[in-house]
Amino acid sequence: MATLILVRHGRSTANTAGLLAGWTPGVALDERGAEQAAALPGRLAGIPLATVVTSPLERCAETLAPLLAARPGLELHTDDRIGECHYGDWSGRKLSELSEEPLMRIVQQHPSAAAFPGGESMRAMQARAVDAVREWDARVEKEHGADAVFLMCSHGDIIKSLVADALGMHLDLFQRIHVDPCSVTAIRYTPTRPFLLRLGDTGDFAAFERRETPAADPAAPQDGPGDDGGAVVGGGAGAV
């Protein structure tokens, strides 16, 4: 069956502000995110993409703009099912404030039981995303052949949940997965099982470098998984 390239959107203004964006309108790429998007066509230059599917949110459209400009004949489709998790009343709030909410412990340690107030459950988020991927995978194979490659531009929690599904992991383990902004994850689906070919590939190892950071400021946006072992809900801002 076809191979899926999953691209998380580039770094956004919400990422750098430490906000949980969700479906909040007007969240765009920041300067670093625009640079990441501009580099994407070169990173994918050797891959013959059959089609592109995107989340309807602005930060994904901006991430794909340079790639679509470089490949004017490439078809673009929008699918709400790979849009960001509906965080409901949590949308637009600071992650530093949300860390004090009792629900955050459930989101971190037992996400299959987590449902956001006024939003959706994490189980529902994963189910709709997996349904979308499976349907698009079958469609791409039917229209372009079993060796076809297609791309989806989505969001951190969506991509993590898709990786968990591909690996046969329970959703309660998906917070162990991390994908940086504009990272590339690849999954090849077969009739019997999926294969994870790449995970969160940016070609940048800056996140592993030792750097001095002010540890005393709990409101500072995190670059990756929290130092206490918690995952940044929504995906984090990546390495600066």
PDB file of C-alpha atoms in Angstrom:
ATOM      1  CA  MET A   1       0.000   0.000   0.000  1.00  0.00           C
ATOM      2  CA  ALA A   2       0.993   3.665  -0.178  1.00  0.00           C
ATOM      3  CA  THR A   3       3.541   5.450   2.013  1.00  0.00           C
ATOM      4  CA  LEU A   4       2.445   8.400   4.150  1.00  0.00           C
ATOM      5  CA  ILE A   5       4.673  11.404   4.851  1.00  0.00           C
ATOM      6  CA  LEU A   6       3.401  13.276   7.916  1.00  0.00           C
ATOM      7  CA  VAL A   7       4.630  16.853   8.333  1.00  0.00           C
ATOM      8  CA  ARG A   8       3.920  18.786  11.488  1.00  0.00           C
ATOM      9  CA  HIS A   9       3.304  22.473  10.747  1.00  0.00           C
ATOM     10  CA  GLY A  10       6.191  24.887  11.266  1.00  0.00           C
ATOM     11  CA  ARG A  11       6.714  26.710  14.523  1.00  0.00           C
ATOM     12  CA  SER A  12       3.769  28.993  15.253  1.00  0.00           C
ATOM     13  CA  THR A  13       3.192  32.158  17.236  1.00  0.00           C
ATOM     14  CA  ALA A  14       1.299  30.060  19.777  1.00  0.00           C
ATOM     15  CA  ASN A  15       4.247  27.673  20.165  1.00  0.00           C
ATOM     16  CA  THR A  16       6.626  30.483  21.054  1.00  0.00           C
ATOM     17  CA  ALA A  17       4.083  32.200  23.318  1.00  0.00           C
ATOM     18  CA  GLY A  18       3.511  28.981  25.271  1.00  0.00           C
ATOM     19  CA  LEU A  19      -0.176  28.839  24.336  1.00  0.00           C
ATOM     20  CA  LEU A  20      -2.341  25.826  23.532  1.00  0.00           C
ATOM     21  CA  ALA A  21      -3.681  26.930  20.159  1.00  0.00           C
ATOM     22  CA  GLY A  22      -6.170  24.237  19.231  1.00  0.00           C
ATOM     23  CA  TRP A  23      -8.583  25.611  16.636  1.00  0.00           C
ATOM     24  CA  THR A  24      -8.107  29.235  17.715  1.00  0.00           C
ATOM     25  CA  PRO A  25      -8.234  31.338  14.508  1.00  0.00           C
ATOM     26  CA  GLY A  26      -5.354  33.547  13.434  1.00  0.00           C
ATOM     27  CA  VAL A  27      -2.503  31.355  14.702  1.00  0.00           C
ATOM     28  CA  ALA A  28       0.196  31.740  12.043  1.00  0.00           C
ATOM     29  CA  LEU A  29       3.803  30.685  11.607  1.00  0.00           C
ATOM     30  CA  ASP A  30       6.386  32.806  13.364  1.00  0.00           C
ATOM     31  CA  GLU A  31       9.645  33.851  11.671  1.00  0.00           C
ATOM     32  CA  ARG A  32      11.352  30.549  12.469  1.00  0.00           C
ATOM     33  CA  GLY A  33       8.298  28.617  11.268  1.00  0.00           C
ATOM     34  CA  ALA A  34       8.362  30.483   7.948  1.00  0.00           C
ATOM     35  CA  GLU A  35      12.028  29.527   7.551  1.00  0.00           C
ATOM     36  CA  GLN A  36      11.191  25.897   8.256  1.00  0.00           C
ATOM     37  CA  ALA A  37       8.412  25.968   5.665  1.00  0.00           C
ATOM     38  CA  ALA A  38      10.722  27.547   3.078  1.00  0.00           C
ATOM     39  CA  ALA A  39      13.209  24.692   3.569  1.00  0.00           C
ATOM     40  CA  LEU A  40      10.589  21.960   3.172  1.00  0.00           C
ATOM     41  CA  PRO A  41      10.620  21.790  -0.683  1.00  0.00           C
ATOM     42  CA  GLY A  42      14.362  21.114  -0.634  1.00  0.00           C
ATOM     43  CA  ARG A  43      14.065  18.453   2.035  1.00  0.00           C
ATOM     44  CA  LEU A  44      11.390  16.622   0.020  1.00  0.00           C
ATOM     45  CA  ALA A  45      12.857  17.329  -3.432  1.00  0.00           C
ATOM     46  CA  GLY A  46      13.561  13.692  -4.275  1.00  0.00           C
ATOM     47  CA  ILE A  47      10.151  12.374  -3.238  1.00  0.00           C
ATOM     48  CA  PRO A  48       7.504  12.018  -6.002  1.00  0.00           C
ATOM     49  CA  LEU A  49       4.381  13.033  -4.096  1.00  0.00           C
ATOM     50  CA  ALA A  50       1.072  11.780  -5.488  1.00  0.00           C
ATOM     51  CA  THR A  51      -1.101  14.205  -3.530  1.00  0.00           C
ATOM     52  CA  VAL A  52      -1.168  16.415  -0.428  1.00  0.00           C
ATOM     53  CA  VAL A  53      -3.798  16.504   2.310  1.00  0.00           C
ATOM     54  CA  THR A  54      -3.854  19.213   4.951  1.00  0.00           C
ATOM     55  CA  SER A  55      -5.511  20.250   8.167  1.00  0.00           C
ATOM     56  CA  PRO A  56      -7.713  23.302   7.507  1.00  0.00           C
ATOM     57  CA  LEU A  57      -5.828  25.458  10.021  1.00  0.00           C
ATOM     58  CA  GLU A  58      -3.802  28.456   8.883  1.00  0.00           C
ATOM     59  CA  ARG A  59      -0.447  27.295  10.222  1.00  0.00           C
ATOM     60  CA  CYS A  60      -0.636  24.151   8.091  1.00  0.00           C
ATOM     61  CA  ALA A  61      -1.592  26.089   4.952  1.00  0.00           C
ATOM     62  CA  GLU A  62       1.388  28.411   5.506  1.00  0.00           C
ATOM     63  CA  THR A  63       3.704  25.444   6.016  1.00  0.00           C
ATOM     64  CA  LEU A  64       2.672  23.913   2.697  1.00  0.00           C
ATOM     65  CA  ALA A  65       2.695  27.135   0.655  1.00  0.00           C
ATOM     66  CA  PRO A  66       6.375  26.936  -0.435  1.00  0.00           C
ATOM     67  CA  LEU A  67       6.049  23.240  -1.335  1.00  0.00           C
ATOM     68  CA  LEU A  68       2.941  23.854  -3.443  1.00  0.00           C
ATOM     69  CA  ALA A  69       4.616  26.818  -5.142  1.00  0.00           C
ATOM     70  CA  ALA A  70       7.575  24.599  -6.042  1.00  0.00           C
ATOM     71  CA  ARG A  71       5.226  21.894  -7.399  1.00  0.00           C
ATOM     72  CA  PRO A  72       2.377  23.761  -9.115  1.00  0.00           C
ATOM     73  CA  GLY A  73       0.732  20.596 -10.447  1.00  0.00           C
ATOM     74  CA  LEU A  74       0.410  18.948  -7.031  1.00  0.00           C
ATOM     75  CA  GLU A  75      -3.172  18.351  -5.871  1.00  0.00           C
ATOM     76  CA  LEU A  76      -4.158  19.732  -2.475  1.00  0.00           C
ATOM     77  CA  HIS A  77      -7.045  18.427  -0.374  1.00  0.00           C
ATOM     78  CA  THR A  78      -8.317  19.590   3.006  1.00  0.00           C
ATOM     79  CA  ASP A  79      -9.586  17.162   5.633  1.00  0.00           C
ATOM     80  CA  ASP A  80     -10.937  18.371   8.984  1.00  0.00           C
ATOM     81  CA  ARG A  81     -10.241  14.951  10.496  1.00  0.00           C
ATOM     82  CA  ILE A  82      -6.511  15.681  10.628  1.00  0.00           C
ATOM     83  CA  GLY A  83      -7.120  19.107  12.159  1.00  0.00           C
ATOM     84  CA  GLU A  84      -5.823  19.817  15.647  1.00  0.00           C
ATOM     85  CA  CYS A  85      -7.429  18.272  18.696  1.00  0.00           C
ATOM     86  CA  HIS A  86     -10.484  20.226  19.835  1.00  0.00           C
ATOM     87  CA  TYR A  87      -9.213  21.409  23.210  1.00  0.00           C
ATOM     88  CA  GLY A  88     -12.438  23.269  23.941  1.00  0.00           C
ATOM     89  CA  ASP A  89     -12.186  25.587  26.951  1.00  0.00           C
ATOM     90  CA  TRP A  90      -8.433  24.998  27.105  1.00  0.00           C
ATOM     91  CA  SER A  91      -7.858  26.573  23.685  1.00  0.00           C
ATOM     92  CA  GLY A  92      -5.814  29.758  23.761  1.00  0.00           C
ATOM     93  CA  ARG A  93      -4.736  29.325  27.384  1.00  0.00           C
ATOM     94  CA  LYS A  94      -1.155  29.338  28.633  1.00  0.00           C
ATOM     95  CA  LEU A  95       0.407  25.903  29.053  1.00  0.00           C
ATOM     96  CA  SER A  96       1.965  27.079  32.319  1.00  0.00           C
ATOM     97  CA  GLU A  97      -1.546  27.688  33.702  1.00  0.00           C
ATOM     98  CA  LEU A  98      -2.958  24.453  32.318  1.00  0.00           C
ATOM     99  CA  SER A  99      -0.222  22.478  34.073  1.00  0.00           C
ATOM    100  CA  GLU A 100      -2.053  23.245  37.338  1.00  0.00           C
ATOM    101  CA  GLU A 101      -5.345  21.777  36.106  1.00  0.00           C
ATOM    102  CA  PRO A 102      -6.185  18.332  37.598  1.00  0.00           C
ATOM    103  CA  LEU A 103      -7.087  17.119  34.104  1.00  0.00           C
ATOM    104  CA  MET A 104      -3.483  17.629  32.945  1.00  0.00           C
ATOM    105  CA  ARG A 105      -2.378  14.647  35.012  1.00  0.00           C
ATOM    106  CA  ILE A 106      -4.913  12.509  33.149  1.00  0.00           C
ATOM    107  CA  VAL A 107      -3.807  13.954  29.787  1.00  0.00           C
ATOM    108  CA  GLN A 108      -0.213  13.022  30.615  1.00  0.00           C
ATOM    109  CA  GLN A 109      -0.646   9.641  32.280  1.00  0.00           C
ATOM    110  CA  HIS A 110      -4.007   8.235  31.094  1.00  0.00           C
ATOM    111  CA  PRO A 111      -4.898  10.130  27.885  1.00  0.00           C
ATOM    112  CA  SER A 112      -7.397   7.507  26.738  1.00  0.00           C
ATOM    113  CA  ALA A 113      -9.578   8.723  29.622  1.00  0.00           C
ATOM    114  CA  ALA A 114      -9.047  12.438  28.945  1.00  0.00           C
ATOM    115  CA  ALA A 115     -11.810  14.617  27.506  1.00  0.00           C
ATOM    116  CA  PHE A 116     -11.309  18.370  27.231  1.00  0.00           C
ATOM    117  CA  PRO A 117     -14.083  20.547  28.684  1.00  0.00           C
ATOM    118  CA  GLY A 118     -16.143  21.882  25.819  1.00  0.00           C
ATOM    119  CA  GLY A 119     -13.965  19.906  23.379  1.00  0.00           C
ATOM    120  CA  GLU A 120     -13.328  16.293  22.427  1.00  0.00           C
ATOM    121  CA  SER A 121     -11.721  13.271  24.002  1.00  0.00           C
ATOM    122  CA  MET A 122      -8.252  12.154  23.003  1.00  0.00           C
ATOM    123  CA  ARG A 123      -9.726   8.809  21.950  1.00  0.00           C
ATOM    124  CA  ALA A 124     -12.045  10.600  19.526  1.00  0.00           C
ATOM    125  CA  MET A 125      -9.124  12.663  18.219  1.00  0.00           C
ATOM    126  CA  GLN A 126      -7.105   9.539  17.441  1.00  0.00           C
ATOM    127  CA  ALA A 127     -10.060   7.662  15.941  1.00  0.00           C
ATOM    128  CA  ARG A 128     -10.920  10.392  13.415  1.00  0.00           C
ATOM    129  CA  ALA A 129      -7.277  10.840  12.409  1.00  0.00           C
ATOM    130  CA  VAL A 130      -6.710   7.110  11.927  1.00  0.00           C
ATOM    131  CA  ASP A 131      -9.928   6.842   9.886  1.00  0.00           C
ATOM    132  CA  ALA A 132      -8.746   9.704   7.665  1.00  0.00           C
ATOM    133  CA  VAL A 133      -5.313   8.184   7.094  1.00  0.00           C
ATOM    134  CA  ARG A 134      -6.691   4.735   6.288  1.00  0.00           C
ATOM    135  CA  GLU A 135      -9.213   6.140   3.820  1.00  0.00           C
ATOM    136  CA  TRP A 136      -6.671   8.390   2.100  1.00  0.00           C
ATOM    137  CA  ASP A 137      -4.127   5.580   1.964  1.00  0.00           C
ATOM    138  CA  ALA A 138      -6.598   3.304   0.176  1.00  0.00           C
ATOM    139  CA  ARG A 139      -7.636   6.120  -2.178  1.00  0.00           C
ATOM    140  CA  VAL A 140      -4.058   7.027  -3.079  1.00  0.00           C
ATOM    141  CA  GLU A 141      -3.156   3.402  -3.738  1.00  0.00           C
ATOM    142  CA  LYS A 142      -6.219   2.943  -5.943  1.00  0.00           C
ATOM    143  CA  GLU A 143      -5.513   6.099  -7.965  1.00  0.00           C
ATOM    144  CA  HIS A 144      -1.693   6.087  -8.052  1.00  0.00           C
ATOM    145  CA  GLY A 145      -0.525   2.552  -7.289  1.00  0.00           C
ATOM    146  CA  ALA A 146       0.972   0.678  -4.344  1.00  0.00           C
ATOM    147  CA  ASP A 147       4.319   2.506  -4.552  1.00  0.00           C
ATOM    148  CA  ALA A 148       2.758   5.961  -4.293  1.00  0.00           C
ATOM    149  CA  VAL A 149       3.785   8.458  -1.620  1.00  0.00           C
ATOM    150  CA  PHE A 150       1.398  11.066  -0.258  1.00  0.00           C
ATOM    151  CA  LEU A 151       1.807  13.841   2.298  1.00  0.00           C
ATOM    152  CA  MET A 152      -0.355  15.059   5.161  1.00  0.00           C
ATOM    153  CA  CYS A 153       0.310  18.280   7.065  1.00  0.00           C
ATOM    154  CA  SER A 154      -1.091  18.129  10.571  1.00  0.00           C
ATOM    155  CA  HIS A 155      -0.392  18.789  14.261  1.00  0.00           C
ATOM    156  CA  GLY A 156       1.706  17.383  17.078  1.00  0.00           C
ATOM    157  CA  ASP A 157      -0.900  15.425  19.035  1.00  0.00           C
ATOM    158  CA  ILE A 158      -2.512  14.138  15.838  1.00  0.00           C
ATOM    159  CA  ILE A 159       0.798  12.850  14.472  1.00  0.00           C
ATOM    160  CA  LYS A 160       1.772  11.294  17.800  1.00  0.00           C
ATOM    161  CA  SER A 161      -1.553   9.457  17.951  1.00  0.00           C
ATOM    162  CA  LEU A 162      -1.098   8.175  14.387  1.00  0.00           C
ATOM    163  CA  VAL A 163       2.391   6.907  15.225  1.00  0.00           C
ATOM    164  CA  ALA A 164       1.024   5.149  18.298  1.00  0.00           C
ATOM    165  CA  ASP A 165      -1.624   3.450  16.159  1.00  0.00           C
ATOM    166  CA  ALA A 166       0.974   2.391  13.580  1.00  0.00           C
ATOM    167  CA  LEU A 167       3.174   0.883  16.289  1.00  0.00           C
ATOM    168  CA  GLY A 168       0.276  -0.941  17.948  1.00  0.00           C
ATOM    169  CA  MET A 169       0.748   1.179  21.082  1.00  0.00           C
ATOM    170  CA  HIS A 170      -2.111   1.968  23.425  1.00  0.00           C
ATOM    171  CA  LEU A 171      -3.078   5.636  23.376  1.00  0.00           C
ATOM    172  CA  ASP A 172      -1.996   5.842  27.018  1.00  0.00           C
ATOM    173  CA  LEU A 173       1.613   5.540  25.781  1.00  0.00           C
ATOM    174  CA  PHE A 174       1.459   8.173  23.050  1.00  0.00           C
ATOM    175  CA  GLN A 175       2.873  10.936  25.262  1.00  0.00           C
ATOM    176  CA  ARG A 176       6.219   9.102  25.044  1.00  0.00           C
ATOM    177  CA  ILE A 177       6.424  10.201  21.384  1.00  0.00           C
ATOM    178  CA  HIS A 178       7.728  13.640  20.376  1.00  0.00           C
ATOM    179  CA  VAL A 179       7.612  15.421  17.006  1.00  0.00           C
ATOM    180  CA  ASP A 180       9.150  18.867  16.485  1.00  0.00           C
ATOM    181  CA  PRO A 181       7.676  21.621  14.293  1.00  0.00           C
ATOM    182  CA  CYS A 182       8.109  20.929  10.566  1.00  0.00           C
ATOM    183  CA  SER A 183       9.454  17.462  11.330  1.00  0.00           C
ATOM    184  CA  VAL A 184       8.858  14.593   8.914  1.00  0.00           C
ATOM    185  CA  THR A 185       7.413  11.259  10.005  1.00  0.00           C
ATOM    186  CA  ALA A 186       6.896   8.430   7.504  1.00  0.00           C
ATOM    187  CA  ILE A 187       4.643   5.392   7.772  1.00  0.00           C
ATOM    188  CA  ARG A 188       4.229   2.687   5.151  1.00  0.00           C
ATOM    189  CA  TYR A 189       0.963   0.816   5.366  1.00  0.00           C
ATOM    190  CA  THR A 190       0.703  -2.781   4.168  1.00  0.00           C
ATOM    191  CA  PRO A 191      -2.242  -5.222   4.109  1.00  0.00           C
ATOM    192  CA  THR A 192      -1.040  -6.797   7.369  1.00  0.00           C
ATOM    193  CA  ARG A 193       0.666  -4.052   9.387  1.00  0.00           C
ATOM    194  CA  PRO A 194       2.169  -0.558   9.179  1.00  0.00           C
ATOM    195  CA  PHE A 195       5.905   0.174   9.331  1.00  0.00           C
ATOM    196  CA  LEU A 196       7.301   3.341  10.924  1.00  0.00           C
ATOM    197  CA  LEU A 197      10.087   4.508   8.580  1.00  0.00           C
ATOM    198  CA  ARG A 198      10.909   7.926  10.079  1.00  0.00           C
ATOM    199  CA  LEU A 199       9.916   9.696  13.274  1.00  0.00           C
ATOM    200  CA  GLY A 200      10.144  13.444  13.836  1.00  0.00           C
ATOM    201  CA  ASP A 201      13.022  13.925  11.398  1.00  0.00           C
ATOM    202  CA  THR A 202      14.217  17.527  11.096  1.00  0.00           C
ATOM    203  CA  GLY A 203      17.900  16.909  10.315  1.00  0.00           C
ATOM    204  CA  ASP A 204      18.636  19.263  13.229  1.00  0.00           C
ATOM    205  CA  PHE A 205      20.320  18.021  16.397  1.00  0.00           C
ATOM    206  CA  ALA A 206      20.247  21.346  18.256  1.00  0.00           C
ATOM    207  CA  ALA A 207      17.788  19.932  20.779  1.00  0.00           C
ATOM    208  CA  PHE A 208      20.518  17.610  22.053  1.00  0.00           C
ATOM    209  CA  GLU A 209      23.066  20.348  22.585  1.00  0.00           C
ATOM    210  CA  ARG A 210      23.686  21.580  26.076  1.00  0.00           C
ATOM    211  CA  ARG A 211      22.414  25.094  26.494  1.00  0.00           C
ATOM    212  CA  GLU A 212      21.910  27.374  29.466  1.00  0.00           C
ATOM    213  CA  THR A 213      18.232  28.081  30.186  1.00  0.00           C
ATOM    214  CA  PRO A 214      16.615  29.903  33.112  1.00  0.00           C
ATOM    215  CA  ALA A 215      15.102  26.967  35.001  1.00  0.00           C
ATOM    216  CA  ALA A 216      13.308  29.178  37.507  1.00  0.00           C
ATOM    217  CA  ASP A 217      10.682  30.535  35.105  1.00  0.00           C
ATOM    218  CA  PRO A 218       7.753  28.066  34.920  1.00  0.00           C
ATOM    219  CA  ALA A 219       5.963  30.253  32.371  1.00  0.00           C
ATOM    220  CA  ALA A 220       8.744  29.968  29.789  1.00  0.00           C
ATOM    221  CA  PRO A 221       7.619  27.900  26.757  1.00  0.00           C
ATOM    222  CA  GLN A 222       9.339  24.544  26.609  1.00  0.00           C
ATOM    223  CA  ASP A 223      11.284  23.409  23.564  1.00  0.00           C
ATOM    224  CA  GLY A 224      10.437  19.762  23.912  1.00  0.00           C
ATOM    225  CA  PRO A 225       9.162  17.211  26.432  1.00  0.00           C
ATOM    226  CA  GLY A 226       9.051  18.659  29.932  1.00  0.00           C
ATOM    227  CA  ASP A 227      11.989  18.096  32.261  1.00  0.00           C
ATOM    228  CA  ASP A 228       9.633  16.369  34.719  1.00  0.00           C
ATOM    229  CA  GLY A 229       8.816  13.699  32.136  1.00  0.00           C
ATOM    230  CA  GLY A 230       5.603  15.363  30.962  1.00  0.00           C
ATOM    231  CA  ALA A 231       4.884  15.941  27.288  1.00  0.00           C
ATOM    232  CA  VAL A 232       4.019  19.407  25.999  1.00  0.00           C
ATOM    233  CA  VAL A 233       0.347  19.237  25.036  1.00  0.00           C
ATOM    234  CA  GLY A 234       0.012  20.305  21.416  1.00  0.00           C
ATOM    235  CA  GLY A 235       3.616  19.417  20.570  1.00  0.00           C
ATOM    236  CA  GLY A 236       5.975  22.115  21.860  1.00  0.00           C
ATOM    237  CA  ALA A 237       8.072  24.691  20.040  1.00  0.00           C
ATOM    238  CA  GLY A 238      11.067  22.537  19.128  1.00  0.00           C
ATOM    239  CA  ALA A 239      14.699  23.593  19.315  1.00  0.00           C
ATOM    240  CA  VAL A 240      15.235  27.319  18.966  1.00  0.00           C
TER     241      VAL A 240
END
